Amino acid sequence: MASSARVDLDGNPIKAMTICMIGAGGFIGSHLCEKLMAETPHKVLAVDVYNDKIKHVLEPASLPWAGRIQFHRINIKNDSRFEGLIKMADLTINLAAICTPADYNTRPLDTIYSNFIDALPVVKYCSENNKRLIHFSTCEVYGKTIGSFLPKDSPLRQDPAYFILKEDASPCIFGSIEKQRWSYACAKQLIERLVYAEGAENGLEFTIVRPFNWIGPRMDFIPGIDGPSEGVPRVLACFSNNLLRGEPLKLVDGGQSQRTFVYIKDAIEAVLLMIENPARANGHIFNVGNPNNEVTVRQLAEMMTEVYSKVSGEPALEVPTIDVSSKEFYGEGYDDSDKRIPDMTIINTQLGWNPMTSLWDLLESTLTYQHRTYAEAIKKAISKPVTSS
Ligand SMILES: NC(=O)c1ccc[n+]([C@@H]2O[C@H](COP(=O)([O-])OP(=O)(O)OC[C@H]3O[C@@H](n4cnc5c(N)ncnc54)[C@H](O)[C@@H]3O)[C@@H](O)[C@H]2O)c1
Ligand SMILES: O=c1ccn([C@@H]2O[C@H](COP(=O)(O)OP(=O)(O)O[C@H]3OC[C@](O)(CO)[C@H]3O)[C@@H](O)[C@H]2O)c(=O)[nH]1
């Protein structure tokens, strides 16, 4: 519920603002819209080409926040009407991007255009109109860890200096150009540099967010149900799809890569702190992740199998995983980040934010949602007789 007595981290009253949110119809955008409507007095100008994931926030007109959120169906690639929306807003948040790894090596041009070229006018309009910008980058800008280049048995691999990722100190280490996986990370890095330079040379007020594998309900799609049958979403949705269909989870190159996963609801708290504490957030790049939730992808698959069995009441598969090569799964040009642990110093110091939810708990609530949302539809899809053409 919106309240007029809300104060920022320094005890100052928070004034209601208008936020232009580009990419509001996606996974993160949908959770951010929900939060802003339910708990703040801010207005949102929601821009996207889709709105399926925010329908419940936009309608019906009897919602308590009706009138505080408007949806604008705009493709920022070829429709400059969003400049007017940026001018009307106090703050712009840019979430729009192609951000599924299956696209990086197979659609590198679309990936680079989406993450760099299409983001350029957003930065330019904010800078020219003296509007604050929160730009969504990625933990992938770190690429591979320094430690991954050490011999396998080197004791230095255990030294945090060789793997902890720090916003203001770690290098960005990508693979060769033929490894088109890095088209996304490279485009994100360049737009970060541009935003930073606009801040340094033209006084743009900016914050850059580097999400470390935020997961939860509404992430991506389930192939053949609310997305293309041949589509490859991010790992949470891939594994959810396998579990819902009762098929083994596919481990790419042995599932040895490591990730830290943070619950979307924890991460959204961090974004709200950035929105409402400009004096503490402006000019900063923030890692937003949960260093305590690190697993290998294999461990993630095992945990998801156990949690899904618990929440669905169905027995776990006898053969829960199978190995696939990255070439078979993603195609030529795939490569991977070996390990991603965020350093939390900057976000702790500036915003006092810490993630709360364990991996087990976040999987339990997310897989409960997946089961409730998709199990019936999958059953129907599986039982449909295959028609011959
Ligand atoms: N989810 C994560 O863990 C994660 C991790 C790292 C970085 N990020 C970054 O956070 C941002 C949001 O990620 P997400 O997980 O919500 O992805 P998402 O794909 O669910 O959301 C992106 C949204 O942007 C919209 N969009 C894309 N191009 C557009 C265009 N030309 N015009 C208008 N709308 C457009 C899409 O329709 C989609 O709704 C992205 O910039 C992504 O790179 C997310
Ligand atoms: O069925 C599958 C799908 C994936 N994997 C492996 O899991 C790892 C994580 O994959 P994913 O979540 O798809 O994506 P990444 O973590 O590699 O990249 C994302 O990080 C942040 C972001 O910028 C946006 O979300 C994006 O680039 C990976 O090792 C896959 O190979 C699997 O084994 N089986």
CSV table of C-alpha atoms and ligand atoms in Angstrom, one decimal:
chain,number,residue,atom,x,y,z
A,1,MET,CA,0.0,0.0,0.0
A,2,ALA,CA,1.4,3.4,-0.9
A,3,SER,CA,2.2,5.6,2.1
A,4,SER,CA,3.1,9.3,2.3
A,5,ALA,CA,5.4,8.8,5.3
A,6,ARG,CA,8.0,6.7,3.5
A,7,VAL,CA,11.6,7.9,4.1
A,8,ASP,CA,14.9,7.1,2.3
A,9,LEU,CA,18.0,5.6,3.9
A,10,ASP,CA,19.0,9.1,5.2
A,11,GLY,CA,15.6,9.8,6.8
A,12,ASN,CA,14.4,12.2,4.1
A,13,PRO,CA,10.8,11.9,2.9
A,14,ILE,CA,10.5,10.1,-0.5
A,15,LYS,CA,8.7,12.1,-3.1
A,16,ALA,CA,6.4,10.3,-5.6
A,17,MET,CA,8.1,10.1,-9.0
A,18,THR,CA,7.3,9.1,-12.5
A,19,ILE,CA,9.3,6.2,-13.9
A,20,CYS,CA,9.7,5.3,-17.5
A,21,MET,CA,10.4,1.6,-17.4
A,22,ILE,CA,11.6,0.2,-20.8
A,23,GLY,CA,11.3,-3.6,-21.0
A,24,ALA,CA,8.6,-3.5,-18.2
A,25,GLY,CA,6.9,-6.6,-19.7
A,26,GLY,CA,9.7,-9.0,-19.0
A,27,PHE,CA,10.7,-11.1,-16.0
A,28,ILE,CA,12.4,-8.4,-13.9
A,29,GLY,CA,10.1,-5.6,-15.2
A,30,SER,CA,7.0,-7.6,-14.1
A,31,HIS,CA,8.3,-8.0,-10.5
A,32,LEU,CA,9.4,-4.4,-10.4
A,33,CYS,CA,6.0,-3.1,-11.6
A,34,GLU,CA,4.3,-5.2,-9.0
A,35,LYS,CA,6.5,-3.9,-6.2
A,36,LEU,CA,6.2,-0.2,-7.3
A,37,MET,CA,2.4,-0.5,-7.5
A,38,ALA,CA,1.9,-2.4,-4.2
A,39,GLU,CA,4.3,-0.6,-2.0
A,40,THR,CA,5.1,2.9,-3.3
A,41,PRO,CA,3.3,6.0,-4.6
A,42,HIS,CA,5.3,6.2,-7.8
A,43,LYS,CA,3.8,6.2,-11.3
A,44,VAL,CA,5.1,3.9,-14.1
A,45,LEU,CA,5.1,4.5,-17.8
A,46,ALA,CA,5.6,0.8,-18.8
A,47,VAL,CA,7.2,0.3,-22.3
A,48,ASP,CA,7.5,-3.0,-24.0
A,49,VAL,CA,6.3,-4.9,-27.1
A,50,TYR,CA,4.6,-7.5,-24.8
A,51,ASN,CA,2.5,-7.1,-21.7
A,52,ASP,CA,1.4,-10.7,-20.9
A,53,LYS,CA,3.5,-10.8,-17.7
A,54,ILE,CA,2.1,-7.6,-16.4
A,55,LYS,CA,-1.6,-8.0,-17.4
A,56,HIS,CA,-2.5,-8.6,-13.7
A,57,VAL,CA,-0.9,-5.2,-12.8
A,58,LEU,CA,-2.6,-3.3,-15.6
A,59,GLU,CA,-6.1,-4.7,-15.2
A,60,PRO,CA,-8.9,-4.5,-14.0
A,61,ALA,CA,-9.5,-0.8,-13.6
A,62,SER,CA,-10.6,-1.5,-10.0
A,63,LEU,CA,-7.0,-2.2,-8.9
A,64,PRO,CA,-6.1,0.0,-6.0
A,65,TRP,CA,-3.2,1.5,-8.1
A,66,ALA,CA,-5.2,2.0,-11.3
A,67,GLY,CA,-4.2,5.3,-12.9
A,68,ARG,CA,-0.6,5.0,-11.7
A,69,ILE,CA,0.6,2.6,-14.4
A,70,GLN,CA,0.2,3.0,-18.2
A,71,PHE,CA,1.3,0.5,-20.8
A,72,HIS,CA,2.9,1.8,-24.0
A,73,ARG,CA,3.4,-0.9,-26.7
A,74,ILE,CA,6.5,0.5,-28.3
A,75,ASN,CA,9.5,-1.2,-30.0
A,76,ILE,CA,12.4,1.1,-29.1
A,77,LYS,CA,14.3,-0.2,-32.1
A,78,ASN,CA,12.1,1.6,-34.6
A,79,ASP,CA,9.8,3.9,-32.7
A,80,SER,CA,11.1,7.1,-31.1
A,81,ARG,CA,7.9,7.9,-29.2
A,82,PHE,CA,9.7,6.8,-26.0
A,83,GLU,CA,11.7,10.0,-26.1
A,84,GLY,CA,8.4,11.8,-25.0
A,85,LEU,CA,8.0,9.3,-22.2
A,86,ILE,CA,11.5,9.9,-21.0
A,87,LYS,CA,10.9,13.6,-21.0
A,88,MET,CA,7.7,13.1,-18.9
A,89,ALA,CA,9.5,10.9,-16.4
A,90,ASP,CA,11.9,11.7,-13.5
A,91,LEU,CA,13.8,8.5,-13.9
A,92,THR,CA,14.2,6.0,-16.8
A,93,ILE,CA,15.0,2.3,-16.1
A,94,ASN,CA,16.2,0.4,-19.1
A,95,LEU,CA,15.6,-3.4,-19.0
A,96,ALA,CA,15.1,-4.0,-22.7
A,97,ALA,CA,17.4,-6.6,-24.1
A,98,ILE,CA,17.9,-9.9,-25.8
A,99,CYS,CA,19.4,-11.8,-22.8
A,100,THR,CA,19.0,-15.6,-23.3
A,101,PRO,CA,22.4,-17.3,-24.0
A,102,ALA,CA,20.9,-19.5,-26.7
A,103,ASP,CA,20.6,-16.3,-28.8
A,104,TYR,CA,24.2,-14.9,-28.3
A,105,ASN,CA,26.0,-17.3,-30.6
A,106,THR,CA,23.1,-18.0,-33.0
A,107,ARG,CA,21.7,-14.4,-33.4
A,108,PRO,CA,24.8,-12.3,-32.6
A,109,LEU,CA,23.7,-9.4,-34.7
A,110,ASP,CA,20.3,-9.1,-33.0
A,111,THR,CA,22.1,-9.6,-29.7
A,112,ILE,CA,24.6,-6.7,-30.4
A,113,TYR,CA,21.9,-4.4,-31.8
A,114,SER,CA,19.6,-5.1,-28.9
A,115,ASN,CA,22.1,-4.6,-26.1
A,116,PHE,CA,24.1,-1.8,-27.6
A,117,ILE,CA,22.7,0.0,-30.6
A,118,ASP,CA,19.0,0.0,-29.4
A,119,ALA,CA,20.1,1.2,-26.0
A,120,LEU,CA,22.0,4.2,-27.4
A,121,PRO,CA,19.0,6.5,-27.9
A,122,VAL,CA,17.8,5.7,-24.3
A,123,VAL,CA,21.2,7.0,-22.9
A,124,LYS,CA,21.2,9.9,-25.3
A,125,TYR,CA,17.7,11.1,-24.5
A,126,CYS,CA,18.4,10.8,-20.7
A,127,SER,CA,21.6,12.7,-21.1
A,128,GLU,CA,20.2,15.5,-23.3
A,129,ASN,CA,17.1,15.9,-21.1
A,130,ASN,CA,19.0,15.8,-17.8
A,131,LYS,CA,17.0,12.7,-16.7
A,132,ARG,CA,18.3,10.1,-14.3
A,133,LEU,CA,19.0,6.6,-15.8
A,134,ILE,CA,19.2,3.1,-14.2
A,135,HIS,CA,20.6,0.9,-16.8
A,136,PHE,CA,20.5,-2.9,-16.6
A,137,SER,CA,23.8,-4.5,-17.5
A,138,THR,CA,24.9,-8.1,-16.5
A,139,CYS,CA,27.3,-10.1,-14.4
A,140,GLU,CA,28.4,-11.5,-17.8
A,141,VAL,CA,30.6,-8.4,-18.3
A,142,TYR,CA,33.1,-10.1,-16.0
A,143,GLY,CA,33.3,-13.1,-18.5
A,144,LYS,CA,35.6,-15.7,-17.1
A,145,THR,CA,37.5,-15.6,-13.8
A,146,ILE,CA,41.2,-15.0,-13.7
A,147,GLY,CA,41.4,-18.3,-11.8
A,148,SER,CA,40.1,-20.2,-14.7
A,149,PHE,CA,43.4,-19.6,-16.5
A,150,LEU,CA,45.4,-21.2,-13.7
A,151,PRO,CA,46.5,-24.9,-13.9
A,152,LYS,CA,43.6,-27.1,-12.6
A,153,ASP,CA,45.7,-28.1,-9.5
A,154,SER,CA,46.9,-24.6,-8.6
A,155,PRO,CA,46.2,-23.7,-5.0
A,156,LEU,CA,45.6,-20.1,-6.1
A,157,ARG,CA,42.3,-21.3,-7.5
A,158,GLN,CA,41.0,-21.3,-3.9
A,159,ASP,CA,42.1,-17.7,-3.3
A,160,PRO,CA,39.1,-15.3,-3.6
A,161,ALA,CA,41.4,-12.8,-5.3
A,162,TYR,CA,41.2,-15.1,-8.3
A,163,PHE,CA,37.5,-15.5,-8.6
A,164,ILE,CA,35.5,-12.9,-6.6
A,165,LEU,CA,34.0,-10.3,-9.0
A,166,LYS,CA,34.4,-6.7,-8.0
A,167,GLU,CA,32.8,-3.8,-9.8
A,168,ASP,CA,35.7,-1.5,-9.6
A,169,ALA,CA,38.6,-3.9,-9.8
A,170,SER,CA,37.9,-7.1,-11.7
A,171,PRO,CA,38.8,-7.2,-15.4
A,172,CYS,CA,36.4,-8.3,-18.2
A,173,ILE,CA,37.7,-11.5,-19.7
A,174,PHE,CA,36.0,-12.7,-22.8
A,175,GLY,CA,36.8,-15.5,-25.3
A,176,SER,CA,37.9,-15.1,-28.9
A,177,ILE,CA,35.7,-13.4,-31.5
A,178,GLU,CA,34.7,-16.8,-33.0
A,179,LYS,CA,33.2,-17.6,-29.6
A,180,GLN,CA,30.1,-15.5,-30.4
A,181,ARG,CA,28.7,-16.3,-26.9
A,182,TRP,CA,30.5,-13.1,-25.9
A,183,SER,CA,28.6,-10.8,-28.3
A,184,TYR,CA,26.2,-10.1,-25.5
A,185,ALA,CA,28.8,-9.4,-22.8
A,186,CYS,CA,30.8,-7.2,-25.1
A,187,ALA,CA,27.8,-5.2,-26.1
A,188,LYS,CA,26.7,-4.8,-22.5
A,189,GLN,CA,30.3,-3.7,-21.6
A,190,LEU,CA,30.4,-1.1,-24.3
A,191,ILE,CA,27.0,0.4,-23.3
A,192,GLU,CA,28.2,0.5,-19.7
A,193,ARG,CA,31.3,2.4,-20.8
A,194,LEU,CA,29.1,4.8,-22.8
A,195,VAL,CA,26.8,5.4,-19.8
A,196,TYR,CA,29.8,5.9,-17.6
A,197,ALA,CA,31.4,8.3,-20.1
A,198,GLU,CA,28.1,10.3,-20.3
A,199,GLY,CA,28.2,10.6,-16.6
A,200,ALA,CA,31.9,11.8,-16.6
A,201,GLU,CA,31.7,14.2,-19.6
A,202,ASN,CA,28.1,15.4,-19.6
A,203,GLY,CA,26.9,14.9,-16.0
A,204,LEU,CA,24.4,12.1,-16.7
A,205,GLU,CA,23.0,10.8,-13.4
A,206,PHE,CA,23.2,7.1,-13.8
A,207,THR,CA,23.3,3.8,-11.9
A,208,ILE,CA,24.4,0.5,-13.6
A,209,VAL,CA,23.0,-2.8,-12.3
A,210,ARG,CA,24.8,-6.1,-12.8
A,211,PRO,CA,22.3,-8.8,-12.0
A,212,PHE,CA,23.8,-12.2,-11.0
A,213,ASN,CA,21.3,-14.9,-12.1
A,214,TRP,CA,18.1,-13.5,-10.7
A,215,ILE,CA,15.5,-16.3,-10.7
A,216,GLY,CA,11.8,-16.8,-9.8
A,217,PRO,CA,8.3,-17.0,-11.2
A,218,ARG,CA,7.6,-15.7,-14.7
A,219,MET,CA,11.2,-16.1,-15.9
A,220,ASP,CA,11.3,-16.7,-19.6
A,221,PHE,CA,8.9,-19.4,-21.0
A,222,ILE,CA,8.1,-23.0,-21.1
A,223,PRO,CA,8.8,-24.2,-24.7
A,224,GLY,CA,5.6,-25.3,-26.5
A,225,ILE,CA,3.3,-23.8,-23.8
A,226,ASP,CA,3.9,-20.0,-23.7
A,227,GLY,CA,6.9,-19.9,-26.0
A,228,PRO,CA,8.3,-21.5,-29.1
A,229,SER,CA,8.6,-25.4,-29.0
A,230,GLU,CA,12.2,-25.2,-30.2
A,231,GLY,CA,13.1,-22.2,-28.0
A,232,VAL,CA,15.9,-22.5,-25.4
A,233,PRO,CA,15.2,-20.3,-22.4
A,234,ARG,CA,17.6,-19.8,-19.4
A,235,VAL,CA,18.5,-22.7,-17.2
A,236,LEU,CA,15.6,-22.3,-14.6
A,237,ALA,CA,13.0,-22.5,-17.4
A,238,CYS,CA,14.9,-25.3,-19.2
A,239,PHE,CA,15.1,-27.4,-16.1
A,240,SER,CA,11.5,-26.6,-15.1
A,241,ASN,CA,10.3,-27.7,-18.6
A,242,ASN,CA,12.2,-31.0,-18.2
A,243,LEU,CA,10.7,-31.6,-14.7
A,244,LEU,CA,7.2,-30.8,-15.8
A,245,ARG,CA,7.5,-33.2,-18.8
A,246,GLY,CA,9.1,-35.9,-16.7
A,247,GLU,CA,12.3,-36.0,-18.8
A,248,PRO,CA,15.9,-35.9,-17.7
A,249,LEU,CA,17.5,-32.5,-17.2
A,250,LYS,CA,20.2,-31.7,-19.7
A,251,LEU,CA,23.6,-30.9,-18.3
A,252,VAL,CA,25.7,-28.8,-20.8
A,253,ASP,CA,29.3,-29.9,-20.8
A,254,GLY,CA,28.9,-31.9,-17.6
A,255,GLY,CA,27.2,-29.1,-15.6
A,256,GLN,CA,30.5,-28.1,-14.1
A,257,SER,CA,30.0,-24.3,-14.4
A,258,GLN,CA,29.1,-22.5,-11.2
A,259,ARG,CA,26.5,-19.9,-10.6
A,260,THR,CA,25.1,-17.9,-7.6
A,261,PHE,CA,21.3,-17.6,-7.8
A,262,VAL,CA,19.4,-14.8,-6.1
A,263,TYR,CA,15.6,-14.8,-5.6
A,264,ILE,CA,13.9,-12.1,-7.7
A,265,LYS,CA,12.0,-10.7,-4.7
A,266,ASP,CA,15.3,-10.1,-2.8
A,267,ALA,CA,16.9,-8.5,-5.9
A,268,ILE,CA,13.8,-6.2,-6.5
A,269,GLU,CA,14.4,-4.8,-2.9
A,270,ALA,CA,17.8,-3.7,-4.1
A,271,VAL,CA,16.4,-2.0,-7.2
A,272,LEU,CA,13.9,-0.2,-5.1
A,273,LEU,CA,16.7,1.1,-2.8
A,274,MET,CA,18.5,2.4,-5.9
A,275,ILE,CA,15.3,4.1,-7.2
A,276,GLU,CA,14.6,5.8,-3.9
A,277,ASN,CA,18.1,6.7,-2.8
A,278,PRO,CA,19.6,8.6,-5.8
A,279,ALA,CA,22.2,10.3,-3.7
A,280,ARG,CA,23.6,6.9,-2.7
A,281,ALA,CA,23.1,5.1,-6.0
A,282,ASN,CA,24.1,7.7,-8.7
A,283,GLY,CA,27.5,7.2,-10.3
A,284,HIS,CA,27.7,3.6,-9.0
A,285,ILE,CA,27.8,0.2,-10.6
A,286,PHE,CA,26.2,-2.5,-8.4
A,287,ASN,CA,26.6,-6.2,-8.3
A,288,VAL,CA,23.2,-7.6,-7.3
A,289,GLY,CA,23.5,-11.3,-6.4
A,290,ASN,CA,23.6,-13.8,-3.5
A,291,PRO,CA,27.2,-15.1,-2.9
A,292,ASN,CA,25.8,-17.7,-0.4
A,293,ASN,CA,23.8,-19.5,-3.1
A,294,GLU,CA,26.6,-20.9,-5.2
A,295,VAL,CA,26.1,-24.3,-6.9
A,296,THR,CA,27.4,-26.1,-9.9
A,297,VAL,CA,24.8,-26.5,-12.6
A,298,ARG,CA,24.8,-30.2,-11.8
A,299,GLN,CA,24.0,-29.4,-8.2
A,300,LEU,CA,21.2,-27.1,-9.3
A,301,ALA,CA,19.7,-29.9,-11.4
A,302,GLU,CA,19.8,-32.3,-8.4
A,303,MET,CA,18.3,-29.7,-6.0
A,304,MET,CA,15.5,-28.8,-8.5
A,305,THR,CA,14.7,-32.5,-9.0
A,306,GLU,CA,14.4,-33.0,-5.2
A,307,VAL,CA,12.4,-29.8,-4.7
A,308,TYR,CA,10.1,-30.5,-7.6
A,309,SER,CA,9.3,-34.0,-6.4
A,310,LYS,CA,8.4,-32.4,-3.0
A,311,VAL,CA,6.1,-29.7,-4.4
A,312,SER,CA,4.4,-31.8,-7.1
A,313,GLY,CA,4.1,-35.0,-5.1
A,314,GLU,CA,5.6,-36.9,-8.1
A,315,PRO,CA,8.5,-39.3,-7.6
A,316,ALA,CA,11.9,-38.1,-8.9
A,317,LEU,CA,13.1,-39.7,-12.2
A,318,GLU,CA,15.4,-42.7,-11.8
A,319,VAL,CA,17.8,-41.1,-14.3
A,320,PRO,CA,17.4,-37.4,-13.4
A,321,THR,CA,20.1,-35.9,-15.7
A,322,ILE,CA,21.8,-36.5,-19.0
A,323,ASP,CA,25.0,-35.0,-20.4
A,324,VAL,CA,24.9,-33.0,-23.7
A,325,SER,CA,27.7,-31.1,-25.4
A,326,SER,CA,27.4,-27.4,-25.6
A,327,LYS,CA,27.8,-27.7,-29.4
A,328,GLU,CA,24.7,-30.0,-29.5
A,329,PHE,CA,22.7,-27.8,-27.1
A,330,TYR,CA,23.6,-24.3,-28.1
A,331,GLY,CA,25.5,-24.7,-31.5
A,332,GLU,CA,28.8,-23.4,-32.7
A,333,GLY,CA,30.4,-20.5,-30.9
A,334,TYR,CA,29.1,-21.2,-27.4
A,335,ASP,CA,31.4,-20.6,-24.5
A,336,ASP,CA,30.7,-20.2,-20.7
A,337,SER,CA,31.5,-18.2,-17.6
A,338,ASP,CA,33.1,-20.7,-15.2
A,339,LYS,CA,32.2,-19.1,-11.9
A,340,ARG,CA,30.3,-16.0,-10.7
A,341,ILE,CA,30.5,-14.8,-7.1
A,342,PRO,CA,29.6,-11.2,-6.6
A,343,ASP,CA,31.6,-9.0,-4.2
A,344,MET,CA,29.0,-7.2,-2.1
A,345,THR,CA,31.0,-4.4,-0.6
A,346,ILE,CA,29.7,-1.6,-2.8
A,347,ILE,CA,26.0,-2.4,-2.5
A,348,ASN,CA,26.4,-3.1,1.3
A,349,THR,CA,28.2,0.2,1.9
A,350,GLN,CA,25.9,2.4,-0.3
A,351,LEU,CA,22.5,0.8,0.2
A,352,GLY,CA,22.9,-1.6,3.1
A,353,TRP,CA,21.3,-4.4,1.0
A,354,ASN,CA,21.7,-8.1,1.6
A,355,PRO,CA,19.9,-11.0,0.0
A,356,MET,CA,17.8,-13.1,2.4
A,357,THR,CA,16.5,-16.2,0.6
A,358,SER,CA,18.3,-19.5,0.4
A,359,LEU,CA,18.5,-21.5,-2.8
A,360,TRP,CA,16.3,-24.2,-1.4
A,361,ASP,CA,13.6,-21.8,-0.3
A,362,LEU,CA,13.6,-19.8,-3.6
A,363,LEU,CA,13.4,-23.0,-5.6
A,364,GLU,CA,10.5,-24.2,-3.4
A,365,SER,CA,8.4,-21.1,-4.1
A,366,THR,CA,9.4,-20.9,-7.8
A,367,LEU,CA,8.8,-24.6,-8.6
A,368,THR,CA,5.4,-24.4,-6.7
A,369,TYR,CA,4.5,-21.6,-9.1
A,370,GLN,CA,5.8,-23.5,-12.1
A,371,HIS,CA,3.8,-26.6,-11.2
A,372,ARG,CA,0.6,-24.6,-10.5
A,373,THR,CA,1.0,-22.6,-13.7
A,374,TYR,CA,2.1,-25.2,-16.2
A,375,ALA,CA,1.4,-28.8,-15.1
A,376,GLU,CA,-2.1,-29.1,-16.5
A,377,ALA,CA,-1.1,-27.4,-19.8
A,378,ILE,CA,1.8,-29.8,-20.2
A,379,LYS,CA,-0.3,-32.8,-19.5
A,380,LYS,CA,-2.8,-31.7,-22.2
A,381,ALA,CA,0.0,-31.0,-24.6
A,382,ILE,CA,1.6,-34.5,-24.0
A,383,SER,CA,-1.7,-36.3,-24.3
A,384,LYS,CA,-2.7,-34.7,-27.6
A,385,PRO,CA,-2.4,-37.2,-30.5
A,386,VAL,CA,0.3,-36.3,-33.0
A,387,THR,CA,-1.4,-35.5,-36.3
A,388,SER,CA,0.3,-36.6,-39.5
A,389,SER,CA,0.6,-33.9,-42.1
B,1,LIG,N1,17.3,-12.1,-15.1
B,1,LIG,C1,18.6,-12.1,-14.9
B,1,LIG,O1,19.1,-12.8,-14.0
B,1,LIG,C2,19.5,-11.1,-15.6
B,1,LIG,C3,20.9,-11.3,-15.4
B,1,LIG,C4,21.8,-10.4,-16.1
B,1,LIG,C5,21.3,-9.3,-16.8
B,1,LIG,N2,19.9,-9.1,-16.8
B,1,LIG,C6,19.5,-7.9,-17.6
B,1,LIG,O2,18.3,-7.4,-17.0
B,1,LIG,C7,17.4,-6.9,-18.1
B,1,LIG,C8,16.1,-7.6,-18.0
B,1,LIG,O3,16.2,-9.0,-18.0
B,1,LIG,P1,15.0,-10.0,-17.9
B,1,LIG,O4,15.5,-11.2,-17.2
B,1,LIG,O5,13.8,-9.4,-17.3
B,1,LIG,O6,14.7,-10.3,-19.4
B,1,LIG,P2,13.4,-10.4,-20.2
B,1,LIG,O7,13.7,-11.0,-21.6
B,1,LIG,O8,12.3,-11.2,-19.4
B,1,LIG,O9,12.9,-8.9,-20.3
B,1,LIG,C9,13.3,-8.0,-21.3
B,1,LIG,C10,12.1,-7.3,-21.8
B,1,LIG,O10,12.6,-6.3,-22.8
B,1,LIG,C11,11.7,-6.3,-23.8
B,1,LIG,N3,12.3,-5.7,-25.0
B,1,LIG,C12,13.4,-6.2,-25.7
B,1,LIG,N4,13.7,-5.5,-26.8
B,1,LIG,C13,12.7,-4.5,-26.8
B,1,LIG,C14,12.5,-3.4,-27.7
B,1,LIG,N5,13.3,-3.3,-28.8
B,1,LIG,N6,11.5,-2.6,-27.4
B,1,LIG,C15,10.7,-2.7,-26.3
B,1,LIG,N7,10.9,-3.8,-25.5
B,1,LIG,C16,11.9,-4.6,-25.7
B,1,LIG,C17,11.2,-7.7,-24.0
B,1,LIG,O11,10.0,-7.8,-24.8
B,1,LIG,C18,11.1,-8.2,-22.6
B,1,LIG,O12,9.8,-8.1,-22.1
B,1,LIG,C19,18.2,-7.2,-19.4
B,1,LIG,O13,18.8,-6.1,-19.8
B,1,LIG,C20,19.2,-8.3,-19.0
B,1,LIG,O14,20.3,-8.2,-19.9
B,1,LIG,C21,19.1,-10.0,-16.3
B,2,LIG,O1,19.2,-26.9,-20.0
B,2,LIG,C1,20.3,-26.3,-19.6
B,2,LIG,C2,20.4,-24.9,-19.7
B,2,LIG,C3,21.6,-24.3,-19.3
B,2,LIG,N1,22.6,-25.0,-18.8
B,2,LIG,C4,23.8,-24.4,-18.3
B,2,LIG,O2,23.4,-23.6,-17.1
B,2,LIG,C5,24.2,-22.5,-16.9
B,2,LIG,C6,23.4,-21.2,-16.8
B,2,LIG,O3,22.7,-21.0,-17.9
B,2,LIG,P1,21.6,-19.8,-18.1
B,2,LIG,O4,20.8,-19.5,-16.9
B,2,LIG,O5,20.8,-20.1,-19.3
B,2,LIG,O6,22.5,-18.5,-18.4
B,2,LIG,P2,23.9,-17.9,-18.0
B,2,LIG,O7,24.0,-17.9,-16.5
B,2,LIG,O8,25.0,-18.6,-18.6
B,2,LIG,O9,23.8,-16.5,-18.6
B,2,LIG,C7,22.9,-15.5,-18.1
B,2,LIG,O10,23.5,-14.9,-17.0
B,2,LIG,C8,22.9,-13.6,-16.8
B,2,LIG,C9,22.4,-13.2,-18.1
B,2,LIG,O11,23.1,-12.0,-18.5
B,2,LIG,C10,20.9,-12.8,-18.2
B,2,LIG,O12,20.2,-13.8,-17.5
B,2,LIG,C11,22.6,-14.4,-19.0
B,2,LIG,O13,23.5,-14.2,-20.0
B,2,LIG,C12,25.2,-22.4,-18.1
B,2,LIG,O14,26.4,-23.1,-17.8
B,2,LIG,C13,24.5,-23.3,-19.2
B,2,LIG,O15,25.4,-24.0,-20.0
B,2,LIG,C14,22.5,-26.4,-18.7
B,2,LIG,O16,23.4,-27.1,-18.3
B,2,LIG,N2,21.3,-27.0,-19.2
